[in-house]
Short mmCIF file of C-alpha atoms and ligand atoms in Angstrom, two decimals:
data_model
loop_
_atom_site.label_atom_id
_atom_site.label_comp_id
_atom_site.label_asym_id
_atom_site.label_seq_id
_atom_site.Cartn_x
_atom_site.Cartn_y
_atom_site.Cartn_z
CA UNK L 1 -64.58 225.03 142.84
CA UNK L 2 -62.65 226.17 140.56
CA UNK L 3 -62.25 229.42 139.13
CA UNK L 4 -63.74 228.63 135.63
CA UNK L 5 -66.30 226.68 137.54
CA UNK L 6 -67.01 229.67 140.13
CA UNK L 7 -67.46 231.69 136.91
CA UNK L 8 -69.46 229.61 135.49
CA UNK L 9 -71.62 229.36 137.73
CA UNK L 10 -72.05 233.01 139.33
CA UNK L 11 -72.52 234.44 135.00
CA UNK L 12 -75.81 234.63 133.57
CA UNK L 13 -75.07 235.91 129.78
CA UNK L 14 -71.72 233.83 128.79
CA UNK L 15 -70.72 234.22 125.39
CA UNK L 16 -68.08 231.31 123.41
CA UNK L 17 -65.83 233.05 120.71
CA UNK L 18 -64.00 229.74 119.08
CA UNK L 19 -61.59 228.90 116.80
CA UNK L 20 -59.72 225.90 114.93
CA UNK L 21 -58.30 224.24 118.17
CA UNK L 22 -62.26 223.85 118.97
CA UNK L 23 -62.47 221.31 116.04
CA UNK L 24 -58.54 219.71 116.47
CA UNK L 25 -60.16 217.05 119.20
CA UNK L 26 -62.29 216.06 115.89
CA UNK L 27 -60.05 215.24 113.89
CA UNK L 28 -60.18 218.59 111.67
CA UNK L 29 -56.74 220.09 111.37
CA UNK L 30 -56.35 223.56 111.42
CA UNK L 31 -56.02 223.94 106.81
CA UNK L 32 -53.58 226.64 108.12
CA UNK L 33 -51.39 223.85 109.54
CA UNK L 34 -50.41 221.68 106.34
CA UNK L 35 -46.53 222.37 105.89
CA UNK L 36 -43.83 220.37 104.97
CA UNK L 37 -43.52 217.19 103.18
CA UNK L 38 -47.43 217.13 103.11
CA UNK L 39 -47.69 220.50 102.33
CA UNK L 40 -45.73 219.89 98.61
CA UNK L 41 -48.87 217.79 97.69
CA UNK L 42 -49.92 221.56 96.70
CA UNK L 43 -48.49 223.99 94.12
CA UNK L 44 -50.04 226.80 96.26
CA UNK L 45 -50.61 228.05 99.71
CA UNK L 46 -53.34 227.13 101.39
CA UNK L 47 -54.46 230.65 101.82
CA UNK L 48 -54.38 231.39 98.04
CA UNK L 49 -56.63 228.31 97.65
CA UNK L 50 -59.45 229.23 99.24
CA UNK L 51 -59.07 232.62 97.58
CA UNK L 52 -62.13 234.03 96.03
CA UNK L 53 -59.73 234.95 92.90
CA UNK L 54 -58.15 231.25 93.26
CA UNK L 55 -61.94 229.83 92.74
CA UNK L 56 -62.68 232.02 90.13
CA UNK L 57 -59.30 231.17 88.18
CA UNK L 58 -58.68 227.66 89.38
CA UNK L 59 -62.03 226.25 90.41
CA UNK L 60 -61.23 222.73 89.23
CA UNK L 61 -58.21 222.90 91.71
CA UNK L 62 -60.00 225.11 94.24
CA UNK L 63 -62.26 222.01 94.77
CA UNK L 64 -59.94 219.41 94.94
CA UNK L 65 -57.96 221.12 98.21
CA UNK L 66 -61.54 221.98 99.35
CA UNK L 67 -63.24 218.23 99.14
CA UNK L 68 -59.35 217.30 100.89
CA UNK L 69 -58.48 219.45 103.59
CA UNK L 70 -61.85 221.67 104.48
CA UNK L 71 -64.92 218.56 104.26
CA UNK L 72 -64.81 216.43 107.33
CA UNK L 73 -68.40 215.35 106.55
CA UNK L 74 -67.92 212.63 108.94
CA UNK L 75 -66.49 214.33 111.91
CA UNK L 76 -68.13 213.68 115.24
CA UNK L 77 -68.63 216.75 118.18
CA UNK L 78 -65.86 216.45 121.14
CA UNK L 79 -65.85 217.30 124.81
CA UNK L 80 -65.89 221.03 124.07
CA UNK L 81 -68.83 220.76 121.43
CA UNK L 82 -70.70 218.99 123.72
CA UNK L 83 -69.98 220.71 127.06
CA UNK L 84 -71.10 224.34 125.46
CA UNK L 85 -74.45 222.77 124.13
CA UNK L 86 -74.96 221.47 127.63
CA UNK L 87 -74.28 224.65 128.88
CA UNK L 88 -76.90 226.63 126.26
CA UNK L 89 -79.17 224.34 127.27
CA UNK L 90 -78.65 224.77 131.37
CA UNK L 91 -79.65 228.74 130.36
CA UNK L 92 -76.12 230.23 130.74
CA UNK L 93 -74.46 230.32 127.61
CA UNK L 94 -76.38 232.28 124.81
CA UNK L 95 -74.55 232.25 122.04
CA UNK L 96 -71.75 230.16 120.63
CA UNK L 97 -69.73 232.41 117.85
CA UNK L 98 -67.42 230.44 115.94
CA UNK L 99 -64.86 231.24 113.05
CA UNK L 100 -65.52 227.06 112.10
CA UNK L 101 -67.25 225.94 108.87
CA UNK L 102 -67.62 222.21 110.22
CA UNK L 103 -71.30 222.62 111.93
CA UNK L 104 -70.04 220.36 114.61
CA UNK L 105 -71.15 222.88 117.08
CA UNK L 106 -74.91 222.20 116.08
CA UNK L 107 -74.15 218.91 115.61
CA UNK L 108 -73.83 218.85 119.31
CA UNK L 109 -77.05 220.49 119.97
CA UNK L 110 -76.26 224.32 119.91
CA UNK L 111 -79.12 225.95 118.62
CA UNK L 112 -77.36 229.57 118.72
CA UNK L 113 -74.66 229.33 116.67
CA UNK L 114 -73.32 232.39 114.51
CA UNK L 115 -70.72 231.18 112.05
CA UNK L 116 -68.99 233.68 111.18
CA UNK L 117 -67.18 231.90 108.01
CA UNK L 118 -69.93 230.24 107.28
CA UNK L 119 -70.74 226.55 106.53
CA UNK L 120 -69.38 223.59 104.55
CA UNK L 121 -72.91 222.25 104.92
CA UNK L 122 -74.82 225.30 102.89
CA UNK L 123 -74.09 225.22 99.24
CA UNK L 124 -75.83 227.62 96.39
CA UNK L 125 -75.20 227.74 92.41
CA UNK L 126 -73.43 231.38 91.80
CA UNK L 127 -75.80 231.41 88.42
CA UNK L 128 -78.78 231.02 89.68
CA UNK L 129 -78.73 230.83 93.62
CA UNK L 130 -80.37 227.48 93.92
CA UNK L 131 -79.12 225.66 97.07
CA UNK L 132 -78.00 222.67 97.36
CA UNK L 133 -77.32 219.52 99.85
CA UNK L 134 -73.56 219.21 100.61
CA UNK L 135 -73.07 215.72 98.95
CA UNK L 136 -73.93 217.89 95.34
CA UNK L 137 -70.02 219.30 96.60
CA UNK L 138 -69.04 216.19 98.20
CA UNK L 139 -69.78 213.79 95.81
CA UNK L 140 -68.96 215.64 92.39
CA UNK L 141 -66.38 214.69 90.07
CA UNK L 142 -63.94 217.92 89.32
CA UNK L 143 -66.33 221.20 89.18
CA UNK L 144 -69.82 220.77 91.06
CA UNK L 145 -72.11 222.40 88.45
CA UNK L 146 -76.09 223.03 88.44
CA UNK L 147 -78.55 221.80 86.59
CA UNK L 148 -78.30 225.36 84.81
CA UNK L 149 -74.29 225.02 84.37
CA UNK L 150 -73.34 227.42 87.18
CA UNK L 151 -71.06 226.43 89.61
CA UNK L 152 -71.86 225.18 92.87
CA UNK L 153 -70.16 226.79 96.08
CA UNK L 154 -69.73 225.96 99.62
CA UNK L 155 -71.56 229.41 101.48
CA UNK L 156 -68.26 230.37 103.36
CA UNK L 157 -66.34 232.92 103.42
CA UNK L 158 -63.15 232.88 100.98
CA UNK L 159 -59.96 234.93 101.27
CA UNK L 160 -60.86 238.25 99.52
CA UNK L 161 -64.33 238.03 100.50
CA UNK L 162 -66.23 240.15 103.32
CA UNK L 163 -67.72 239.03 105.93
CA UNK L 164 -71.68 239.44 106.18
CA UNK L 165 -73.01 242.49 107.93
CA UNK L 166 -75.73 240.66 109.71
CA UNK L 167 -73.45 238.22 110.96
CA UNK L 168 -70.84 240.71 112.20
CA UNK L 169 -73.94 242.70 113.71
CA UNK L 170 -75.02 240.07 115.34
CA UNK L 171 -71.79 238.49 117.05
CA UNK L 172 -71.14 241.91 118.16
CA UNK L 173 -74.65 242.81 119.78
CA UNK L 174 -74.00 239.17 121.79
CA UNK L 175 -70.21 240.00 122.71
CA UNK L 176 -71.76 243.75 123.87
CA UNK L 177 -74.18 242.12 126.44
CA UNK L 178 -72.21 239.29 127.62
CA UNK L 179 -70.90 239.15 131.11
CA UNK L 180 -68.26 236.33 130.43
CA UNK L 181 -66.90 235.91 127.54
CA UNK L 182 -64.89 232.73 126.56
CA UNK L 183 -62.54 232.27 124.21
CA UNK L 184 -61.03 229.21 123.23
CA UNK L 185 -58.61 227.28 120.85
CA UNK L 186 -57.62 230.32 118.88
CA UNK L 187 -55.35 232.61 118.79
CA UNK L 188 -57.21 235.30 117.55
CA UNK L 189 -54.82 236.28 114.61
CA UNK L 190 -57.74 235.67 112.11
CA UNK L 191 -59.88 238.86 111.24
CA UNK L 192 -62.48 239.34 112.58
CA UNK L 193 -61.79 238.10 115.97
CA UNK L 194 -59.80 241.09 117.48
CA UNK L 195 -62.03 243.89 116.09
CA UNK L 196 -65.33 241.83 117.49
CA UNK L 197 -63.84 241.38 120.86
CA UNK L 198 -63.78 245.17 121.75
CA UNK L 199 -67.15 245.32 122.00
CA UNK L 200 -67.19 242.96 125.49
CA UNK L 201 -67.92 245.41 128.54
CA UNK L 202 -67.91 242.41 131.16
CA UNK L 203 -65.83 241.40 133.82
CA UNK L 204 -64.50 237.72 133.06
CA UNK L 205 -62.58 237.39 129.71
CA UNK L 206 -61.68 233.62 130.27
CA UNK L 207 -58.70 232.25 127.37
CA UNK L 208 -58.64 228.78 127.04
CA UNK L 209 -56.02 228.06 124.43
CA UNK L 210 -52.75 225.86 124.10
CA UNK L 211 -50.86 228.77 123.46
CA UNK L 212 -50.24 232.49 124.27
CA UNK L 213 -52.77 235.27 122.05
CA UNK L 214 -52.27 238.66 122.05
CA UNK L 215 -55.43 239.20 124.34
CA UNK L 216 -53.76 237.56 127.28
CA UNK L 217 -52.74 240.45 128.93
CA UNK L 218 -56.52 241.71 129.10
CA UNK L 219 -57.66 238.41 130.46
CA UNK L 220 -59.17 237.85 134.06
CA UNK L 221 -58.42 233.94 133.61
CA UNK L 222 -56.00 232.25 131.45
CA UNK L 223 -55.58 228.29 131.13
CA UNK L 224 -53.34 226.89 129.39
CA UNK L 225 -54.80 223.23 128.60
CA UNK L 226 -56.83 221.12 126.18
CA UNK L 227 -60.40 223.17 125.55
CA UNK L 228 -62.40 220.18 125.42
CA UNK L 229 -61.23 218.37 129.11
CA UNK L 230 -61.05 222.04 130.79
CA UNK L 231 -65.14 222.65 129.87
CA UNK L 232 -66.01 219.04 130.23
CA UNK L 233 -64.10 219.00 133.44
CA UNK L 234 -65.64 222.44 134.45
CA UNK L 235 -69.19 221.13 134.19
CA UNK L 236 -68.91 217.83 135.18
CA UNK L 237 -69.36 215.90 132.17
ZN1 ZN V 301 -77.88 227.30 88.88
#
């Protein structure tokens, strides 16, 4: 056994705190990532365009990066989606809190997901709040507008925007009375991560993640590998 495995296995309230590298396997680069010759495709940083004051200002081109680089409507769940909805469902894990917008996690068969950022698949009119299917997004030419000329939004969370209180509340309460706490394929330099993660009181901080984070140090268990073959591998499947 292991010592993810003997983890595993002796835990009863585990806890999964992911990031971009959970989606990677998917196909869905980190938006973070574009650079060089690709990057110049853009006149602005990705960060500035999925500003809330880049939307407001340049919505046309605000949606253009956004249906490029942020919709992977077709994306299918990978070994680490699919190992932590096995282990939801075997009772063990109880919450999977992600910083993803992709809903690949549920796509998988989570049930308790808490997405922090949100999700490309929830979209409202600013107007008048009406909520729409993602293809109204997907599917629009330029500016998605409603049927009342407001524009149509994906519900995530945009640079300059704060984070929802029940959300926050909630990830936190889960982190509080977890007894292992996993976190994989990030590394933890995006707010909120770091200021959620000081609320775990339990014994096994497990890192899964290519590369060193900051939390390493603190960690009972460190591997350095692919998130999606060290689960699968851990469980069996
Ligand atoms: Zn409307």
């Amino acid at each position: 056994m292991t010592g993810l495995q003997n983890y595993i296995s002796t835990s009863s309230h585990i806890v999964f705190f992911g990031g971009a590298g959970v989606s990677t396997e998917s196909g869905i680069p980190d938006f973070r990532s574009v650079d060089g010759l690709y990057n110049q495709q853009w006149k602005y940083p990705p960060e500035e365009m999925i500003s809330r004051s880049f939307f407001e200002s340049h919505t046309k081109d605000f949606f253009e990066f956004y249906r490029k680089k942020l919709l992977h409507l077709g994306a299918q769940p990978n070994k680490a989606h699919k190992a932590l909805a096995a282990l939801e469902k075997a009772g063990k894990l109880k919450a999977v809190i992600t910083q993803n917008i992709d809903g690949l996690h549920q796509k998988a068969g989570s049930e308790n997901v808490i997405e922090l950022h949100g999700s490309v698949w929830r979209n409202y009119c600013v107007s008048c709040g009406t909520q729409y299917e993602v293809d109204a997004v997907a599917s629009a030419a330029g500016v998605p507008l409603c049927n009342c000329g407001g524009v149509i939004r994906p519900d995530i969370v945009l640079f300059e925007e704060a984070l929802a209180d029940d959300m926050m509340l909630a990830a936190a309460n889960h982190i509080a009375k977890a007894d292992m706490l996993i976190i994989g394929g990030t590394s933890l330099g995006v707010y909120p991560a770091a200021g959620l993660l000081r609320y775990f009181s339990g014994t096994r901080l497990v890192l899964i993640n290519k590369t060193a984070t900051h939390m390493d140090q603190a960690a009972d268990l460190i591997i350095s590998d692919n998130i999606g073959e060290v689960l699968a591998t851990a469980l069996s499947i």
